[in-house]
Every structure is written in structure tokens, then in C-alpha cells.
Coordinates of C-alpha atoms in Angstrom, one line a residue:
M1 CA -16.6 -15.6 1.7
A2 CA -14.9 -15.1 5.0
S3 CA -16.2 -12.9 7.9
D4 CA -12.5 -12.5 9.0
D5 CA -9.3 -13.0 7.1
G6 CA -9.7 -14.6 3.7
I7 CA -6.2 -16.2 3.2
N8 CA -3.8 -16.0 6.1
A9 CA -0.1 -17.1 6.0
R10 CA 1.7 -17.1 9.3
G11 CA 4.4 -18.8 11.2
L12 CA 4.0 -20.9 14.3
I13 CA 4.9 -20.0 17.8
D14 CA 5.1 -22.2 20.9
D15 CA 1.9 -22.3 23.0
S16 CA 3.9 -21.5 26.0
A17 CA 4.6 -18.0 24.7
S18 CA 2.7 -15.2 26.5
D19 CA 0.0 -13.2 24.8
E20 CA 2.3 -10.3 24.4
E21 CA 5.0 -12.5 22.8
K22 CA 2.4 -14.0 20.4
E23 CA 1.2 -10.5 19.4
A24 CA 4.7 -9.2 18.9
Y25 CA 5.5 -12.2 16.7
G26 CA 2.5 -11.6 14.6
E27 CA 3.7 -8.1 13.9
E28 CA 7.2 -9.2 12.8
N29 CA 8.3 -9.9 9.2
Q30 CA 8.5 -13.7 9.4
A31 CA 11.0 -14.2 6.7
D32 CA 10.2 -17.9 6.0
T33 CA 6.5 -17.3 5.8
Y34 CA 4.9 -16.4 2.4
F35 CA 1.8 -16.6 0.3
R36 CA 2.5 -17.6 -3.3
I37 CA 0.2 -18.2 -6.3
T38 CA 1.6 -19.5 -9.6
A39 CA -1.5 -20.9 -11.4
G40 CA -5.3 -21.4 -11.2
T41 CA -8.0 -19.0 -10.3
V42 CA -8.7 -17.8 -6.7
N43 CA -11.7 -15.6 -5.6
V44 CA -11.6 -14.1 -2.1
T45 CA -14.3 -12.0 -0.4
A46 CA -13.5 -11.1 3.2
G47 CA -14.7 -8.9 6.0
G48 CA -11.2 -8.9 7.5
D49 CA -7.8 -8.8 5.7
A50 CA -8.4 -10.6 2.4
I51 CA -4.8 -11.6 1.8
D52 CA -2.8 -11.6 5.0
S53 CA 0.8 -12.7 5.1
N54 CA 3.0 -12.3 8.2
G55 CA 5.9 -12.6 5.7
Q56 CA 5.9 -12.1 2.0
V57 CA 3.4 -12.2 -0.9
Y58 CA 4.4 -13.5 -4.3
I59 CA 2.0 -13.3 -7.3
E60 CA 3.7 -15.2 -10.1
G61 CA 0.9 -16.5 -12.2
G62 CA -2.8 -17.5 -12.2
T63 CA -5.7 -15.2 -11.5
L64 CA -6.6 -13.7 -8.2
Y65 CA -9.7 -11.6 -7.6
V66 CA -10.1 -10.0 -4.1
S67 CA -13.0 -8.1 -2.6
G68 CA -11.6 -6.8 0.6
P69 CA -13.4 -5.2 3.6
A70 CA -15.5 -2.1 3.1
S71 CA -13.9 -0.3 6.2
G72 CA -10.6 -0.2 7.9
P73 CA -8.3 -1.0 9.5
D74 CA -8.4 -4.3 7.7
V75 CA -7.3 -4.2 4.0
A76 CA -7.4 -6.2 0.8
L77 CA -3.7 -6.9 0.8
D78 CA -1.7 -7.1 4.1
F79 CA 1.9 -8.2 4.7
N80 CA 4.7 -7.7 7.1
G81 CA 7.6 -8.1 4.6
K82 CA 7.0 -7.2 0.9
A83 CA 4.7 -8.1 -1.9
T84 CA 5.8 -8.6 -5.5
I85 CA 4.0 -9.4 -8.8
T86 CA 5.9 -10.9 -11.7
G87 CA 3.0 -12.6 -13.6
G88 CA -0.6 -13.5 -13.7
T89 CA -3.7 -11.4 -13.2
F90 CA -4.5 -9.6 -10.0
V91 CA -7.5 -7.3 -9.1
S92 CA -8.2 -6.3 -5.5
T93 CA -10.7 -3.8 -4.1
G94 CA -10.7 -2.4 -0.5
V95 CA -10.1 0.7 1.5
Q96 CA -7.4 3.4 1.6
E97 CA -6.8 3.2 5.3
M98 CA -3.6 1.2 5.9
F99 CA -3.5 0.6 2.1
E100 CA -0.6 -1.6 0.9
S101 CA 0.5 -2.5 -2.6
F102 CA 3.2 -4.2 -4.6
D103 CA 6.9 -3.5 -4.1
S104 CA 9.0 -1.5 -6.7
S105 CA 10.9 -4.7 -7.4
S106 CA 7.9 -6.1 -9.2
T107 CA 8.5 -6.8 -12.8
Q108 CA 4.9 -6.7 -13.9
N109 CA 3.1 -3.3 -14.3
F110 CA 0.3 -2.5 -11.8
I111 CA -2.1 0.4 -11.2
N112 CA -3.2 1.7 -7.8
V113 CA -6.5 3.5 -8.0
F114 CA -7.9 5.8 -5.3
Y115 CA -11.5 7.1 -5.2
S116 CA -12.6 10.1 -3.2
T117 CA -16.0 8.5 -2.3
A118 CA -16.9 4.9 -1.8
V119 CA -17.9 2.9 -4.9
S120 CA -20.8 0.5 -4.2
G121 CA -20.2 -3.3 -4.1
G122 CA -21.7 -4.8 -7.3
T123 CA -20.1 -2.1 -9.5
E124 CA -17.9 -3.5 -12.2
V125 CA -14.2 -2.3 -12.3
K126 CA -13.0 -2.4 -15.8
V127 CA -9.9 -1.6 -17.8
T128 CA -10.2 -1.0 -21.6
D129 CA -7.5 -0.3 -24.2
K130 CA -7.6 2.6 -26.6
S131 CA -9.7 0.4 -29.0
G132 CA -12.3 -0.3 -26.4
N133 CA -11.2 -3.9 -25.8
V134 CA -11.6 -5.1 -22.2
V135 CA -8.3 -5.9 -20.6
L136 CA -9.4 -6.5 -17.0
S137 CA -12.8 -6.8 -15.4
Y138 CA -14.0 -7.6 -11.9
T139 CA -17.2 -7.0 -10.0
P140 CA -16.5 -7.1 -6.2
T141 CA -19.1 -7.8 -3.5
N142 CA -18.0 -5.2 -1.0
D143 CA -17.9 -1.4 -1.2
F144 CA -14.5 0.1 -2.0
T145 CA -12.3 3.2 -2.3
A146 CA -9.1 1.6 -3.5
V147 CA -8.2 -0.8 -6.2
I148 CA -5.0 -2.6 -7.4
L149 CA -4.9 -3.8 -11.0
S150 CA -2.2 -5.9 -12.6
S151 CA -1.9 -8.0 -15.8
D152 CA 0.7 -8.8 -18.4
K153 CA -1.8 -7.1 -20.8
L154 CA -1.0 -3.7 -19.2
V155 CA 1.8 -2.7 -21.6
T156 CA 4.3 0.1 -20.9
G157 CA 3.6 3.2 -23.0
E158 CA 0.0 2.2 -23.8
T159 CA -3.0 4.2 -22.8
Y160 CA -5.9 2.6 -20.9
T161 CA -9.2 3.7 -19.4
V162 CA -10.0 2.6 -15.9
S163 CA -13.7 2.8 -15.0
A164 CA -16.0 2.0 -12.0
G165 CA -19.5 3.2 -12.2
S166 CA -19.5 6.9 -13.0
N167 CA -15.7 7.1 -12.4
S168 CA -13.5 7.0 -15.5
E169 CA -9.8 7.9 -15.9
E170 CA -7.3 7.5 -18.7
I171 CA -3.7 6.5 -17.8
T172 CA -0.6 5.9 -19.9
V173 CA 1.2 3.0 -18.2
S174 CA 4.7 3.4 -17.0
A175 CA 7.0 0.5 -16.1
G176 CA 6.2 -0.8 -12.6
E177 CA 3.9 1.2 -10.3
N178 CA 1.2 3.6 -11.6
T179 CA -1.3 5.6 -9.6
I180 CA -4.7 7.2 -10.3
G181 CA -6.2 9.6 -7.7
E182 CA -4.8 10.5 -4.3
Q183 CA -4.7 8.4 -1.3
S184 CA -6.4 9.5 1.9
G185 CA -7.8 8.0 5.1
G186 CA -4.8 7.3 7.3
M187 CA -1.3 6.1 7.0
G188 CA -0.8 3.5 4.3
F189 CA 1.9 2.3 1.9
G190 CA 3.2 0.0 4.6
G191 CA 6.4 -1.9 3.9
G192 CA 7.6 0.7 1.5
N193 CA 4.7 0.0 -0.9
G194 CA 1.8 1.8 -2.3
A195 CA 1.7 5.5 -3.2
P196 CA 2.7 7.9 -0.4
P197 CA 1.0 11.2 -0.4
S198 CA 2.9 14.1 -2.0
G199 CA 5.5 15.6 0.2
A200 CA 5.6 12.7 2.7
P201 CA 8.8 12.9 4.7
G202 CA 11.3 10.1 4.8
E203 CA 13.0 7.8 2.3
N204 CA 10.0 6.9 0.2
G205 CA 10.5 9.8 -2.2
G206 CA 8.9 12.6 -0.3
T207 CA 10.5 16.0 0.3
P208 CA 10.5 17.4 3.8
P209 CA 9.0 20.9 4.0
S210 CA 11.4 23.8 3.8
G211 CA 11.8 26.5 6.4
N212 CA 12.6 26.3 10.1
G213 CA 10.0 23.9 11.3
T214 CA 10.8 20.7 13.0
M215 CA 10.9 18.8 9.7
G216 CA 13.0 21.4 7.9
Q217 CA 16.6 22.7 8.4
P218 CA 17.4 24.2 11.8
P219 CA 17.9 28.0 11.9
E220 CA 21.5 29.3 12.0
K221 CA 22.6 30.5 15.5
P222 CA 23.0 34.3 15.8
T223 CA 26.5 35.8 16.0
D224 CA 27.9 39.1 17.2
A225 CA 29.8 41.6 15.0
N226 CA 33.0 39.6 15.5
G227 CA 31.4 36.3 14.4
N228 CA 31.2 34.9 17.9
E229 CA 28.2 32.7 18.5
L230 CA 25.6 34.2 20.9
A231 CA 23.9 32.1 23.6
M232 CA 20.4 31.1 22.8
P233 CA 17.6 31.9 25.2
E234 CA 16.4 29.2 27.6
Q235 CA 13.2 27.3 26.5
A236 CA 10.1 28.7 28.2
A237 CA 8.6 26.6 30.9
G238 CA 5.7 24.4 29.8
I239 CA 6.7 24.3 26.1
P240 CA 7.6 20.8 25.0
I241 CA 10.7 20.0 23.0
V242 CA 9.8 18.5 19.7
K243 CA 12.2 16.0 18.2
T244 CA 12.5 15.4 14.4
I245 CA 11.1 12.0 13.6
K246 CA 12.3 10.3 10.4
I247 CA 9.6 8.1 8.8
A248 CA 11.2 5.3 6.8

């Protein structure tokens, strides 16, 4: 059990670098830095980021159980590049704030689960198939509002029940990413991962709102009877100009 990060993968920077340079380097995607697990069993319980890579995360085999922090901004799975799962068993619990999950290039199915209220540590998270057989089971130490579940036993097209205490939901698994519940509690899905909230703008599948707001289409300029464009009135003093921001 760690009071700070559980497992941390990071590159090295020269001691002569300034604090600002070190901090900036820590926020970069360090392409040659990665955390990879291919076999064995790893249990992580952490008060900070449970799995923290300044580059990539590769889950290719083995079994990894993660009980992440009970409050943000630290999370169960944190990375600057991307995380993929192609094999093995992975169960993590943590919070929804700054939540990150596996990339769409993952070849193994996974389920992101979001709870509207915190589930107490010591509560078993369990996945059962339609016959009642247990497919996945983990009892984390820390309270949680978000879970990631993945196993080669989660078969595309099959229906499973995901339960934690009094919470129980059925899901028919699709290939790749699956989601139960709705994420809340701050901006998450970093690195293009996770489940963005419905309607989130940008390139992650959301649809910008319609209408003439700053995130919609601009209004057509008025014209006179001959089709000549009319001059628009000057902006009133004290009213800021709002620029459209594209969130990628």
C-alpha cells in the first residue's frame, strides 16, 4: 500500500534543469517511457495515482488489481500518452474526476462503470455471466465511484451483470469499450480515452450544440433588399469577445 503513487513510470531529466522545466517534462508524453505487464499478479492500493506513466501503459497479460484514491485529482490509471489492453485481467477502482481509461485501439473488451454515489471500500465488485458464474471479482480497500473491468472472458455479444453492493446493472458487451452509468465530477477521458459526457464538443464523438451560441454555427450577416451585406453594429463597451475553443 502506497500513500502516494503506487507504480510510477517516468523518464529522467538532468538535475541542472529548473523546477519549471522538470514540471513541464513531467506533463509531456515521454514516448520512450512505459509501464507494461505481461504475466504474474500485481495488487496496488494507493492514496495517489495508482498506476502513473509519463508515457504509455500496456496491459498484455497477467492479473492487475488496483484500488486507487478515494478522492481526486489523483486517479487509478494516469498516463500522458495512451493505455491499451490486449490481454490479461484488469480491475481498477477510483474516482471519476480526471478519469482515464483504455484507448480505442485496445483489442480486449473493457467496461467503464460510473456510480452516482461513492461505494464503500471493502465492497466486492463482481461480474457474473447469464448463468450466474463469476467472471471477475475484486474487493478494493478504498472508496470508489468509478471502475474499469477487463478480461478475455468478457465476450462480445454476451450479457453480464456488474454488481457492487446494492448497485447492479446488466450489460451486453460490444467489441472494445463499454460504459455503465454517466461520468461526472470534472474533466476526464484524458488522452482521448474514457467515456466523454454526451454532447461533449470536439473530436471525441460529441456534437456541438446547435444554434447561434459560441459553440454552434455563426449567424448569417443581414443584407438589404438588393442582397448587399449590411454593416454589423459595434460591440458594446465592457462586453468581452468570446472565441470558440475546440477541445480535442
